[in-house]
PDB file of C-alpha atoms in Angstrom:
ATOM      1  CA  ASP A 218       5.491  20.650   7.819  1.00  0.00           C
ATOM      2  CA  VAL A 219       1.856  20.966   7.292  1.00  0.00           C
ATOM      3  CA  LYS A 220       0.229  20.199  10.895  1.00  0.00           C
ATOM      4  CA  VAL A 221      -3.599  19.380  11.004  1.00  0.00           C
ATOM      5  CA  THR A 222      -4.323  19.171  14.962  1.00  0.00           C
ATOM      6  CA  GLN A 223      -7.489  17.386  16.254  1.00  0.00           C
ATOM      7  CA  SER A 224      -8.530  18.296  19.975  1.00  0.00           C
ATOM      8  CA  SER A 225      -8.560  15.105  21.352  1.00  0.00           C
ATOM      9  CA  ARG A 226      -6.931  11.540  20.833  1.00  0.00           C
ATOM     10  CA  TYR A 227      -9.623   9.735  22.838  1.00  0.00           C
ATOM     11  CA  LEU A 228     -13.024  10.688  24.062  1.00  0.00           C
ATOM     12  CA  VAL A 229     -15.716   9.168  26.014  1.00  0.00           C
ATOM     13  CA  LYS A 230     -19.282  10.694  26.026  1.00  0.00           C
ATOM     14  CA  ARG A 231     -22.461   9.701  27.327  1.00  0.00           C
ATOM     15  CA  THR A 232     -25.738   9.115  25.005  1.00  0.00           C
ATOM     16  CA  GLY A 233     -27.553  12.433  24.366  1.00  0.00           C
ATOM     17  CA  GLU A 234     -24.494  14.682  25.267  1.00  0.00           C
ATOM     18  CA  LYS A 235     -23.402  17.165  22.672  1.00  0.00           C
ATOM     19  CA  VAL A 236     -20.066  16.242  21.492  1.00  0.00           C
ATOM     20  CA  PHE A 237     -17.526  18.858  19.817  1.00  0.00           C
ATOM     21  CA  LEU A 238     -14.473  17.722  17.740  1.00  0.00           C
ATOM     22  CA  GLU A 239     -12.196  20.461  16.921  1.00  0.00           C
ATOM     23  CA  CYS A 240      -9.779  20.412  14.172  1.00  0.00           C
ATOM     24  CA  VAL A 241      -6.781  23.024  13.424  1.00  0.00           C
ATOM     25  CA  GLN A 242      -4.797  23.380  10.359  1.00  0.00           C
ATOM     26  CA  ASP A 243      -1.610  25.596  10.003  1.00  0.00           C
ATOM     27  CA  MET A 244      -1.372  26.104   6.146  1.00  0.00           C
ATOM     28  CA  ASP A 245      -4.139  28.181   5.063  1.00  0.00           C
ATOM     29  CA  HIS A 246      -6.109  25.368   3.332  1.00  0.00           C
ATOM     30  CA  GLU A 247      -9.191  25.955   2.020  1.00  0.00           C
ATOM     31  CA  ASN A 248     -10.683  22.482   1.830  1.00  0.00           C
ATOM     32  CA  MET A 249     -11.180  20.595   5.045  1.00  0.00           C
ATOM     33  CA  PHE A 250     -12.804  17.368   5.633  1.00  0.00           C
ATOM     34  CA  TRP A 251     -14.387  15.399   8.395  1.00  0.00           C
ATOM     35  CA  TYR A 252     -14.420  11.360   7.814  1.00  0.00           C
ATOM     36  CA  ARG A 253     -15.514   8.623   9.931  1.00  0.00           C
ATOM     37  CA  GLN A 254     -13.126   5.374  10.038  1.00  0.00           C
ATOM     38  CA  ASP A 255     -14.901   1.864  10.476  1.00  0.00           C
ATOM     39  CA  PRO A 256     -13.353  -1.430  10.250  1.00  0.00           C
ATOM     40  CA  GLY A 257     -14.402  -2.643   6.579  1.00  0.00           C
ATOM     41  CA  LEU A 258     -15.756   0.608   5.732  1.00  0.00           C
ATOM     42  CA  GLY A 259     -12.933   2.524   4.874  1.00  0.00           C
ATOM     43  CA  LEU A 260     -13.067   6.559   5.706  1.00  0.00           C
ATOM     44  CA  ARG A 261     -16.524   7.676   4.907  1.00  0.00           C
ATOM     45  CA  LEU A 262     -17.138  11.603   4.468  1.00  0.00           C
ATOM     46  CA  ILE A 263     -19.322  13.325   6.939  1.00  0.00           C
ATOM     47  CA  TYR A 264     -19.004  16.846   5.910  1.00  0.00           C
ATOM     48  CA  PHE A 265     -16.625  19.103   4.068  1.00  0.00           C
ATOM     49  CA  SER A 266     -15.806  22.783   3.863  1.00  0.00           C
ATOM     50  CA  TYR A 267     -14.482  24.808   0.922  1.00  0.00           C
ATOM     51  CA  ASP A 268     -14.459  28.129   2.707  1.00  0.00           C
ATOM     52  CA  VAL A 269     -15.223  30.061   6.012  1.00  0.00           C
ATOM     53  CA  LYS A 270     -18.705  29.465   6.603  1.00  0.00           C
ATOM     54  CA  MET A 271     -19.252  27.159   3.587  1.00  0.00           C
ATOM     55  CA  LYS A 272     -20.272  23.428   4.065  1.00  0.00           C
ATOM     56  CA  GLU A 273     -21.482  20.586   2.193  1.00  0.00           C
ATOM     57  CA  LYS A 274     -22.707  17.462   3.298  1.00  0.00           C
ATOM     58  CA  GLY A 275     -20.975  14.223   2.522  1.00  0.00           C
ATOM     59  CA  ASP A 276     -22.423  10.459   2.476  1.00  0.00           C
ATOM     60  CA  ILE A 277     -23.083  10.088   5.918  1.00  0.00           C
ATOM     61  CA  PRO A 278     -24.219  13.607   7.369  1.00  0.00           C
ATOM     62  CA  GLU A 279     -26.997  12.499   9.646  1.00  0.00           C
ATOM     63  CA  GLY A 280     -26.543  13.186  13.428  1.00  0.00           C
ATOM     64  CA  TYR A 281     -23.556  15.688  12.787  1.00  0.00           C
ATOM     65  CA  SER A 282     -23.227  19.116  11.909  1.00  0.00           C
ATOM     66  CA  VAL A 283     -19.935  21.170  11.487  1.00  0.00           C
ATOM     67  CA  SER A 284     -18.894  24.631  11.876  1.00  0.00           C
ATOM     68  CA  ARG A 285     -15.901  26.895  10.138  1.00  0.00           C
ATOM     69  CA  GLU A 286     -15.957  30.399  11.541  1.00  0.00           C
ATOM     70  CA  LYS A 287     -12.467  30.803  10.857  1.00  0.00           C
ATOM     71  CA  LYS A 288     -10.187  29.208   7.629  1.00  0.00           C
ATOM     72  CA  GLU A 289      -8.055  27.251   9.964  1.00  0.00           C
ATOM     73  CA  ARG A 290     -10.763  25.624  12.230  1.00  0.00           C
ATOM     74  CA  PHE A 291     -13.249  23.129  11.354  1.00  0.00           C
ATOM     75  CA  SER A 292     -15.217  21.852  14.141  1.00  0.00           C
ATOM     76  CA  LEU A 293     -17.801  18.610  13.972  1.00  0.00           C
ATOM     77  CA  ILE A 294     -20.502  18.387  16.194  1.00  0.00           C
ATOM     78  CA  LEU A 295     -22.291  15.525  17.309  1.00  0.00           C
ATOM     79  CA  GLU A 296     -26.071  16.988  18.357  1.00  0.00           C
ATOM     80  CA  SER A 297     -27.081  14.315  20.629  1.00  0.00           C
ATOM     81  CA  ALA A 298     -24.289  11.416  20.742  1.00  0.00           C
ATOM     82  CA  SER A 299     -25.522   7.721  20.296  1.00  0.00           C
ATOM     83  CA  THR A 300     -23.880   4.541  20.480  1.00  0.00           C
ATOM     84  CA  ASN A 301     -23.653   3.991  16.572  1.00  0.00           C
ATOM     85  CA  GLN A 302     -21.342   7.082  16.702  1.00  0.00           C
ATOM     86  CA  THR A 303     -18.788   5.384  18.411  1.00  0.00           C
ATOM     87  CA  SER A 304     -16.015   5.652  15.896  1.00  0.00           C
ATOM     88  CA  MET A 305     -12.687   7.034  14.997  1.00  0.00           C
ATOM     89  CA  TYR A 306     -13.041  10.577  13.613  1.00  0.00           C
ATOM     90  CA  LEU A 307     -10.464  11.730  10.878  1.00  0.00           C
ATOM     91  CA  CYS A 308      -9.977  15.511   9.907  1.00  0.00           C
ATOM     92  CA  ALA A 309      -8.092  16.267   6.646  1.00  0.00           C
ATOM     93  CA  SER A 310      -7.272  19.538   4.880  1.00  0.00           C
ATOM     94  CA  ILE A 311      -6.111  19.425   1.262  1.00  0.00           C
ATOM     95  CA  VAL A 312      -3.638  21.296  -0.902  1.00  0.00           C
ATOM     96  CA  GLU A 313      -4.677  21.541  -4.600  1.00  0.00           C
ATOM     97  CA  GLY A 314      -2.436  21.607  -7.386  1.00  0.00           C
ATOM     98  CA  LEU A 315      -0.003  19.604  -9.265  1.00  0.00           C
ATOM     99  CA  ASN A 316       1.261  18.009  -5.643  1.00  0.00           C
ATOM    100  CA  THR A 317      -2.214  17.760  -4.254  1.00  0.00           C
ATOM    101  CA  GLU A 318      -2.174  15.982  -1.225  1.00  0.00           C
ATOM    102  CA  ALA A 319      -4.287  15.264   1.929  1.00  0.00           C
ATOM    103  CA  PHE A 320      -2.907  16.032   5.477  1.00  0.00           C
ATOM    104  CA  PHE A 321      -4.594  14.591   8.320  1.00  0.00           C
ATOM    105  CA  GLY A 322      -4.951  14.709  11.971  1.00  0.00           C
ATOM    106  CA  GLN A 323      -3.927  11.960  14.318  1.00  0.00           C
ATOM    107  CA  GLY A 324      -7.868  10.986  14.535  1.00  0.00           C
ATOM    108  CA  THR A 325      -9.775  11.209  17.917  1.00  0.00           C
ATOM    109  CA  ARG A 326     -10.937   7.591  18.917  1.00  0.00           C
ATOM    110  CA  LEU A 327     -14.737   8.546  20.226  1.00  0.00           C
ATOM    111  CA  THR A 328     -16.623   6.003  22.296  1.00  0.00           C
ATOM    112  CA  VAL A 329     -20.477   6.640  23.437  1.00  0.00           C
ATOM    113  CA  VAL A 330     -21.610   4.678  26.215  1.00  0.00           C
TER     114      VAL A 330
ATOM    115  CA  ALA B 558     -20.564   8.966  -8.171  1.00  0.00           C
ATOM    116  CA  GLN B 559     -17.033   8.196  -7.707  1.00  0.00           C
ATOM    117  CA  THR B 560     -16.396   4.851  -5.705  1.00  0.00           C
ATOM    118  CA  VAL B 561     -13.266   2.973  -4.773  1.00  0.00           C
ATOM    119  CA  THR B 562     -13.130  -0.702  -4.012  1.00  0.00           C
ATOM    120  CA  GLN B 563     -10.165  -2.419  -2.204  1.00  0.00           C
ATOM    121  CA  SER B 564     -11.143  -6.453  -2.391  1.00  0.00           C
ATOM    122  CA  GLN B 565      -8.209  -7.685  -0.024  1.00  0.00           C
ATOM    123  CA  PRO B 566      -9.357  -6.743   3.715  1.00  0.00           C
ATOM    124  CA  GLU B 567      -5.807  -8.555   4.916  1.00  0.00           C
ATOM    125  CA  MET B 568      -2.494  -9.463   3.329  1.00  0.00           C
ATOM    126  CA  SER B 569       0.573 -10.540   4.555  1.00  0.00           C
ATOM    127  CA  VAL B 570       4.297 -10.801   3.366  1.00  0.00           C
ATOM    128  CA  GLN B 571       7.771 -11.981   4.356  1.00  0.00           C
ATOM    129  CA  GLU B 572      10.405  -9.374   5.146  1.00  0.00           C
ATOM    130  CA  ALA B 573      12.236  -8.575   1.912  1.00  0.00           C
ATOM    131  CA  GLU B 574       9.595  -9.973  -0.400  1.00  0.00           C
ATOM    132  CA  THR B 575       7.286  -8.005  -2.592  1.00  0.00           C
ATOM    133  CA  VAL B 576       3.689  -7.659  -2.269  1.00  0.00           C
ATOM    134  CA  THR B 577       0.932  -6.081  -4.465  1.00  0.00           C
ATOM    135  CA  LEU B 578      -2.280  -4.482  -2.977  1.00  0.00           C
ATOM    136  CA  SER B 579      -5.517  -3.915  -5.452  1.00  0.00           C
ATOM    137  CA  CYS B 580      -7.575  -1.276  -5.826  1.00  0.00           C
ATOM    138  CA  THR B 581     -10.251  -0.617  -8.473  1.00  0.00           C
ATOM    139  CA  TYR B 582     -12.237   2.375  -8.778  1.00  0.00           C
ATOM    140  CA  ASP B 583     -15.763   3.623 -10.800  1.00  0.00           C
ATOM    141  CA  THR B 584     -15.895   7.188 -12.282  1.00  0.00           C
ATOM    142  CA  SER B 585     -17.141   9.133 -15.261  1.00  0.00           C
ATOM    143  CA  GLU B 586     -14.470  12.091 -14.540  1.00  0.00           C
ATOM    144  CA  SER B 587     -11.769  12.538 -17.269  1.00  0.00           C
ATOM    145  CA  ASN B 588      -9.309  14.276 -14.703  1.00  0.00           C
ATOM    146  CA  TYR B 589      -8.445  13.069 -11.282  1.00  0.00           C
ATOM    147  CA  TYR B 590      -5.956  11.610  -9.084  1.00  0.00           C
ATOM    148  CA  LEU B 591      -5.429   8.696  -7.287  1.00  0.00           C
ATOM    149  CA  PHE B 592      -3.431   8.031  -4.237  1.00  0.00           C
ATOM    150  CA  TRP B 593      -2.308   5.100  -1.622  1.00  0.00           C
ATOM    151  CA  TYR B 594      -2.174   6.511   1.727  1.00  0.00           C
ATOM    152  CA  LYS B 595      -0.714   4.578   4.802  1.00  0.00           C
ATOM    153  CA  GLN B 596      -1.971   4.489   8.275  1.00  0.00           C
ATOM    154  CA  PRO B 597       0.575   2.785  10.705  1.00  0.00           C
ATOM    155  CA  PRO B 598      -0.737   1.531  14.083  1.00  0.00           C
ATOM    156  CA  SER B 599       0.020   5.243  15.218  1.00  0.00           C
ATOM    157  CA  ARG B 600      -3.071   6.239  13.411  1.00  0.00           C
ATOM    158  CA  GLN B 601      -1.297   9.046  11.521  1.00  0.00           C
ATOM    159  CA  MET B 602      -2.283   8.871   7.857  1.00  0.00           C
ATOM    160  CA  ILE B 603       0.481   9.581   5.232  1.00  0.00           C
ATOM    161  CA  LEU B 604       0.765   9.822   1.790  1.00  0.00           C
ATOM    162  CA  VAL B 605       2.921   6.941   0.056  1.00  0.00           C
ATOM    163  CA  ILE B 606       2.228   7.602  -3.707  1.00  0.00           C
ATOM    164  CA  ARG B 607       0.262  10.011  -6.086  1.00  0.00           C
ATOM    165  CA  GLN B 608      -1.047   9.227  -9.641  1.00  0.00           C
ATOM    166  CA  GLU B 609      -2.138  11.880 -12.095  1.00  0.00           C
ATOM    167  CA  ALA B 610      -4.869  10.411 -14.495  1.00  0.00           C
ATOM    168  CA  TYR B 611      -3.576  12.326 -17.495  1.00  0.00           C
ATOM    169  CA  LYS B 612       0.236  10.566 -17.113  1.00  0.00           C
ATOM    170  CA  GLN B 613       0.382   7.309 -18.997  1.00  0.00           C
ATOM    171  CA  GLN B 614       3.726   6.554 -16.790  1.00  0.00           C
ATOM    172  CA  ASN B 615       3.210   4.577 -13.696  1.00  0.00           C
ATOM    173  CA  ALA B 616       4.708   6.508 -10.388  1.00  0.00           C
ATOM    174  CA  THR B 617       7.124   5.533  -8.204  1.00  0.00           C
ATOM    175  CA  GLU B 618       8.662   6.175  -4.861  1.00  0.00           C
ATOM    176  CA  ASN B 619      11.576   4.497  -3.786  1.00  0.00           C
ATOM    177  CA  ARG B 620      10.229   0.718  -2.998  1.00  0.00           C
ATOM    178  CA  PHE B 621       6.727   2.030  -3.876  1.00  0.00           C
ATOM    179  CA  SER B 622       5.310   1.647  -7.486  1.00  0.00           C
ATOM    180  CA  VAL B 623       1.691   1.638  -8.971  1.00  0.00           C
ATOM    181  CA  ASN B 624       0.247  -0.005 -11.866  1.00  0.00           C
ATOM    182  CA  PHE B 625      -2.361   2.338 -13.286  1.00  0.00           C
ATOM    183  CA  GLN B 626      -4.603   0.888 -15.994  1.00  0.00           C
ATOM    184  CA  LYS B 627      -6.977   3.935 -16.687  1.00  0.00           C
ATOM    185  CA  ALA B 628      -9.183   2.049 -19.080  1.00  0.00           C
ATOM    186  CA  ALA B 629      -9.536  -0.761 -16.717  1.00  0.00           C
ATOM    187  CA  LYS B 630      -9.947   1.401 -14.125  1.00  0.00           C
ATOM    188  CA  SER B 631      -7.581  -0.294 -11.778  1.00  0.00           C
ATOM    189  CA  PHE B 632      -4.797   1.119  -9.813  1.00  0.00           C
ATOM    190  CA  SER B 633      -2.385  -1.343  -7.508  1.00  0.00           C
ATOM    191  CA  LEU B 634       0.344  -0.585  -5.346  1.00  0.00           C
ATOM    192  CA  LYS B 635       3.724  -2.740  -5.265  1.00  0.00           C
ATOM    193  CA  ILE B 636       5.851  -2.770  -2.548  1.00  0.00           C
ATOM    194  CA  SER B 637       9.212  -4.056  -3.241  1.00  0.00           C
ATOM    195  CA  ASP B 638      11.695  -5.439  -0.278  1.00  0.00           C
ATOM    196  CA  SER B 639       9.028  -5.186   2.288  1.00  0.00           C
ATOM    197  CA  GLN B 640      10.059  -3.793   5.562  1.00  0.00           C
ATOM    198  CA  LEU B 641       8.718  -4.502   9.168  1.00  0.00           C
ATOM    199  CA  GLY B 642       7.817  -0.656   8.878  1.00  0.00           C
ATOM    200  CA  ASP B 643       5.310  -1.193   6.131  1.00  0.00           C
ATOM    201  CA  THR B 644       3.114  -3.172   8.572  1.00  0.00           C
ATOM    202  CA  ALA B 645       0.077  -0.559   8.225  1.00  0.00           C
ATOM    203  CA  MET B 646      -3.661  -0.347   6.849  1.00  0.00           C
ATOM    204  CA  TYR B 647      -3.391   1.129   3.123  1.00  0.00           C
ATOM    205  CA  PHE B 648      -5.936   3.092   1.837  1.00  0.00           C
ATOM    206  CA  CYS B 649      -6.348   3.522  -2.044  1.00  0.00           C
ATOM    207  CA  ALA B 650      -7.956   7.119  -2.754  1.00  0.00           C
ATOM    208  CA  PHE B 651      -9.573   9.100  -5.359  1.00  0.00           C
ATOM    209  CA  GLU B 652      -9.339  12.938  -5.875  1.00  0.00           C
ATOM    210  CA  TRP B 653     -11.630  14.825  -8.306  1.00  0.00           C
ATOM    211  CA  TRP B 654     -12.674  18.701  -8.389  1.00  0.00           C
ATOM    212  CA  GLU B 655     -16.081  20.377  -8.352  1.00  0.00           C
ATOM    213  CA  THR B 656     -16.787  23.999  -8.698  1.00  0.00           C
ATOM    214  CA  SER B 657     -16.166  24.778  -5.179  1.00  0.00           C
ATOM    215  CA  GLY B 658     -13.231  22.422  -4.572  1.00  0.00           C
ATOM    216  CA  SER B 659     -11.786  19.171  -4.250  1.00  0.00           C
ATOM    217  CA  ARG B 660     -13.406  15.870  -3.360  1.00  0.00           C
ATOM    218  CA  LEU B 661     -11.507  12.733  -1.798  1.00  0.00           C
ATOM    219  CA  THR B 662     -13.190   9.228  -1.293  1.00  0.00           C
ATOM    220  CA  PHE B 663     -11.629   6.093  -0.303  1.00  0.00           C
ATOM    221  CA  GLY B 664     -11.641   2.755  -0.259  1.00  0.00           C
ATOM    222  CA  GLU B 665     -12.371   0.196   2.318  1.00  0.00           C
ATOM    223  CA  GLY B 666      -8.438  -0.463   3.336  1.00  0.00           C
ATOM    224  CA  THR B 667      -6.190  -3.471   3.271  1.00  0.00           C
ATOM    225  CA  GLN B 668      -4.167  -4.298   6.325  1.00  0.00           C
ATOM    226  CA  LEU B 669      -0.780  -5.178   5.669  1.00  0.00           C
ATOM    227  CA  THR B 670       1.358  -7.242   8.071  1.00  0.00           C
ATOM    228  CA  VAL B 671       4.883  -7.540   7.299  1.00  0.00           C
ATOM    229  CA  ASN B 672       6.353 -10.937   8.757  1.00  0.00           C
ATOM    230  CA  PRO B 673      10.056 -11.325   9.945  1.00  0.00           C
TER     231      PRO B 673
END
C-alpha cells in the first residue's frame, strides 16, 4: 500500500514561531501537494512540487514556503505562524496514469495561539 | 481556472436508503479526471470513485455510482443501500495536467450522515 506520512497529527504553536510540517511518501511519486482544509472552504492548495527542488505556488501561498530536497519528502514551512493559519493541513502525492489517484496523509491539525 | 462546486454542505439519509450528492465544475480543459473522495471522522482521505472525462459510461464501484454529464459539467455521486460507515465528508475533485504535471482541485465538501 502507498503510504503518505505526516510527522504530526496535532500541533500547537505560538504566534511568530517558525513551523515545519513534514510529509513523506514511499511510492516514488513525482507530484506532491500541500492543502489546507477549513470548514465550508474544502481543500485549498498552498503549494505543490513536481520534482526535487521544483515547486509552484498554489491558490493560497501567502505566509507559507516549501522545501523538497528529496523526492520522498515535501515540507511545508510557516515562516511566522499567525492565528489565521490555525487549520488542518493535508499532504498528498499523486500517481499519474489511467488509474490516477491522490494518496493523502492523515492530516496535521495545527493550532496557533 | 478550474473550479469545483458542491452546493450541499450537509445531507442525511436513513440506513439502507439511497442518497445523491451533487457536484458541478467549470473548465476549458478537454481531458481530465473527476473523483469523489471520502473523509471519515478518522480524517484519512480515501478514493471512492474515479471517472475519466473521455469515457461516456458512468463509473460504478459496488454501491457507489456517478452520473457524469459532461456537457452540463455535472458529476453527482449516488450511494445505494447506505451504511453507517458511509458517514463522512465527501469531496468532489477535478484533476488536469499542465506541462509540469498533475493539478488537483477540490470542492467545498458535503457532510453526509447516515442515520440508523
